[in-house]
Amino acid sequence: IGKKDFELFVEGLKAIPGRDIHLILDATGSMHGVSTFLIPVLRVIVVRSGKVLSAITWFSDGDAETYVGTMGAIFDQFMQGAPFVGNNETIGAALTKAAKNTSLPGAYLLIGDEPSDDKIFYSDIPRPVFTLPLGRSDPNTLREYQLLSDKTDGKMLHLQFQ
């Protein structure tokens, strides 16, 4: 009883400004394999950030949908509604839709595994974007996530399991 299988650390998490965060989540086919463990990891990230989860917006193939409510309700809606199919990472469209669909959070937290397939209009993003690339081996993803963070006064975060 009380045994831990792993410990999760997210370097830079405490730097997220404001009272709340809005998660922007990749729901393409490449994320299908991680969908079962994604919600527990996201819960830990939100709790350890000390912030309130205000919304989740998922993106795939130009589609994006935003969910609001309590943390549990938001995660339930996400798991039921996110398609986890498609191969177009439309991060730019997701950020635009997220800003239009809800009130502005303290920051956005983008979680995904590939660079965007659409154009990102950095100056139109109203809050800092903190990025958390999964599978950090792709240099194009790392470069784009770092650039997005830099241009919006956010920070690229790093996930570590121990």
Coordinates of C-alpha atoms in Angstrom, one line a residue:
I1 CA 0.0 0.0 0.0
G2 CA 1.3 3.4 -0.9
K3 CA 3.9 2.1 -3.4
K4 CA 4.7 4.4 -6.3
D5 CA 5.3 3.0 -9.7
F6 CA 6.9 6.3 -10.9
E7 CA 7.3 9.9 -10.1
L8 CA 6.4 12.6 -12.6
F9 CA 8.3 15.8 -12.9
V10 CA 7.6 18.7 -15.2
E11 CA 10.5 21.1 -15.3
G12 CA 9.3 24.7 -15.5
L13 CA 5.7 24.0 -14.5
K14 CA 5.7 26.6 -11.7
A15 CA 6.6 29.4 -14.1
I16 CA 3.1 29.3 -15.7
P17 CA 1.5 32.7 -14.9
G18 CA -2.0 33.5 -13.8
R19 CA -4.7 31.6 -11.9
D20 CA -5.8 29.2 -14.6
I21 CA -4.5 27.2 -17.6
H22 CA -6.2 26.2 -20.9
L23 CA -4.8 22.9 -22.3
I24 CA -4.3 22.6 -26.1
L25 CA -4.1 18.9 -26.8
D26 CA -3.1 17.0 -29.9
A27 CA -5.9 14.5 -30.8
T28 CA -4.4 13.2 -34.0
G29 CA -3.7 9.5 -34.7
S30 CA -0.1 9.7 -33.5
M31 CA -1.4 10.4 -30.0
H32 CA -3.8 7.4 -30.0
G33 CA -1.3 5.2 -28.2
V34 CA -0.8 7.6 -25.3
S35 CA -4.5 8.4 -24.8
T36 CA -5.0 5.8 -22.1
F37 CA -2.3 7.3 -19.8
L38 CA -2.7 10.9 -20.9
I39 CA -5.5 11.8 -18.5
P40 CA -3.7 10.7 -15.3
V41 CA -0.6 12.6 -16.5
L42 CA -2.6 15.7 -17.3
R43 CA -4.3 15.6 -13.9
V44 CA -0.9 15.5 -12.2
I45 CA 0.3 18.4 -14.3
V46 CA -2.7 20.5 -13.5
V47 CA -2.6 19.8 -9.8
R48 CA 1.2 20.3 -9.5
S49 CA 0.9 23.6 -11.5
G50 CA -1.2 25.0 -8.7
K51 CA -3.6 26.3 -11.4
V52 CA -7.3 25.8 -12.1
L53 CA -8.0 24.0 -15.4
S54 CA -10.3 26.4 -17.3
A55 CA -10.6 24.5 -20.5
I56 CA -9.2 21.9 -23.0
T57 CA -9.2 22.4 -26.7
W58 CA -8.2 19.4 -28.8
F59 CA -7.1 19.6 -32.4
S60 CA -6.9 17.3 -35.4
D61 CA -7.1 17.8 -39.2
G62 CA -8.3 21.4 -38.9
D63 CA -11.0 20.5 -36.4
A64 CA -10.9 21.8 -32.8
E65 CA -13.4 21.5 -29.9
T66 CA -13.2 23.2 -26.6
Y67 CA -14.6 21.8 -23.3
V68 CA -15.2 23.7 -20.0
G69 CA -16.5 22.8 -16.6
T70 CA -14.9 21.1 -13.6
M71 CA -11.6 19.3 -14.2
G72 CA -13.3 15.9 -14.1
A73 CA -16.0 16.9 -16.5
I74 CA -13.5 18.5 -18.9
F75 CA -11.4 15.3 -18.9
D76 CA -14.4 13.1 -19.4
Q77 CA -15.6 15.3 -22.3
F78 CA -12.2 15.2 -23.9
M79 CA -11.9 11.4 -23.7
Q80 CA -15.3 11.0 -25.2
G81 CA -15.0 13.7 -27.9
A82 CA -11.4 13.7 -29.0
P83 CA -11.0 11.7 -32.2
F84 CA -7.4 10.5 -31.9
V85 CA -7.4 10.1 -35.7
G86 CA -6.0 12.2 -38.5
N87 CA -2.6 13.3 -39.3
N88 CA -2.7 17.0 -39.6
E89 CA -1.3 18.9 -36.6
T90 CA -3.3 22.1 -36.8
I91 CA -1.9 23.9 -33.8
G92 CA -2.5 27.4 -35.3
A93 CA -6.2 26.8 -35.9
A94 CA -6.5 25.3 -32.4
L95 CA -4.9 28.4 -30.7
T96 CA -7.2 30.7 -32.7
K97 CA -10.3 28.7 -31.8
A98 CA -9.3 28.4 -28.1
A99 CA -9.0 32.2 -27.8
K100 CA -12.5 32.6 -29.4
N101 CA -14.3 29.8 -27.5
T102 CA -13.5 30.8 -23.9
S103 CA -12.4 33.6 -21.6
L104 CA -8.7 34.2 -21.7
P105 CA -6.6 32.0 -19.2
G106 CA -3.4 32.9 -17.5
A107 CA -1.6 30.8 -20.0
Y108 CA -2.1 28.0 -22.6
L109 CA -0.3 24.7 -22.3
L110 CA 0.2 22.9 -25.6
I111 CA 0.9 19.2 -25.4
G112 CA 1.6 17.3 -28.6
D113 CA 4.2 15.2 -30.5
E114 CA 4.7 16.8 -33.9
P115 CA 5.1 20.3 -35.4
S116 CA 2.2 22.1 -36.8
D117 CA 1.0 21.6 -40.3
D118 CA -0.7 25.0 -40.5
K119 CA 0.4 28.5 -40.0
I120 CA 0.7 29.9 -36.4
F121 CA 0.0 33.6 -36.1
Y122 CA 2.1 34.3 -33.0
S123 CA 1.0 38.0 -32.6
D124 CA -2.7 36.8 -32.5
I125 CA -2.2 34.6 -29.5
P126 CA -3.4 36.6 -26.5
R127 CA -1.6 34.8 -23.7
P128 CA 1.7 33.0 -23.2
V129 CA 1.9 29.5 -24.6
F130 CA 3.8 27.0 -22.5
T131 CA 4.7 23.9 -24.6
L132 CA 5.2 20.3 -23.6
P133 CA 6.5 18.1 -26.4
L134 CA 6.0 14.4 -26.0
G135 CA 8.6 12.1 -27.5
R136 CA 11.3 14.8 -27.6
S137 CA 13.4 13.1 -30.3
D138 CA 12.1 15.1 -33.3
P139 CA 14.2 18.2 -33.8
N140 CA 11.5 19.9 -35.9
T141 CA 9.0 19.5 -33.1
L142 CA 11.4 20.8 -30.5
R143 CA 12.4 23.8 -32.7
E144 CA 8.7 24.7 -33.3
Y145 CA 7.6 24.3 -29.7
Q146 CA 10.5 26.4 -28.5
L147 CA 9.8 29.1 -31.0
L148 CA 6.1 29.2 -30.1
S149 CA 7.0 29.5 -26.4
D150 CA 9.6 32.2 -27.1
K151 CA 7.3 34.3 -29.3
T152 CA 4.4 34.3 -26.8
D153 CA 6.5 34.8 -23.6
G154 CA 5.9 31.2 -22.6
K155 CA 8.4 28.5 -21.9
M156 CA 9.0 25.0 -23.2
L157 CA 8.5 22.5 -20.4
H158 CA 10.1 19.0 -20.0
L159 CA 8.4 15.9 -18.8
Q160 CA 10.4 13.4 -16.8
F161 CA 9.4 10.0 -15.3
Q162 CA 11.5 8.6 -12.5

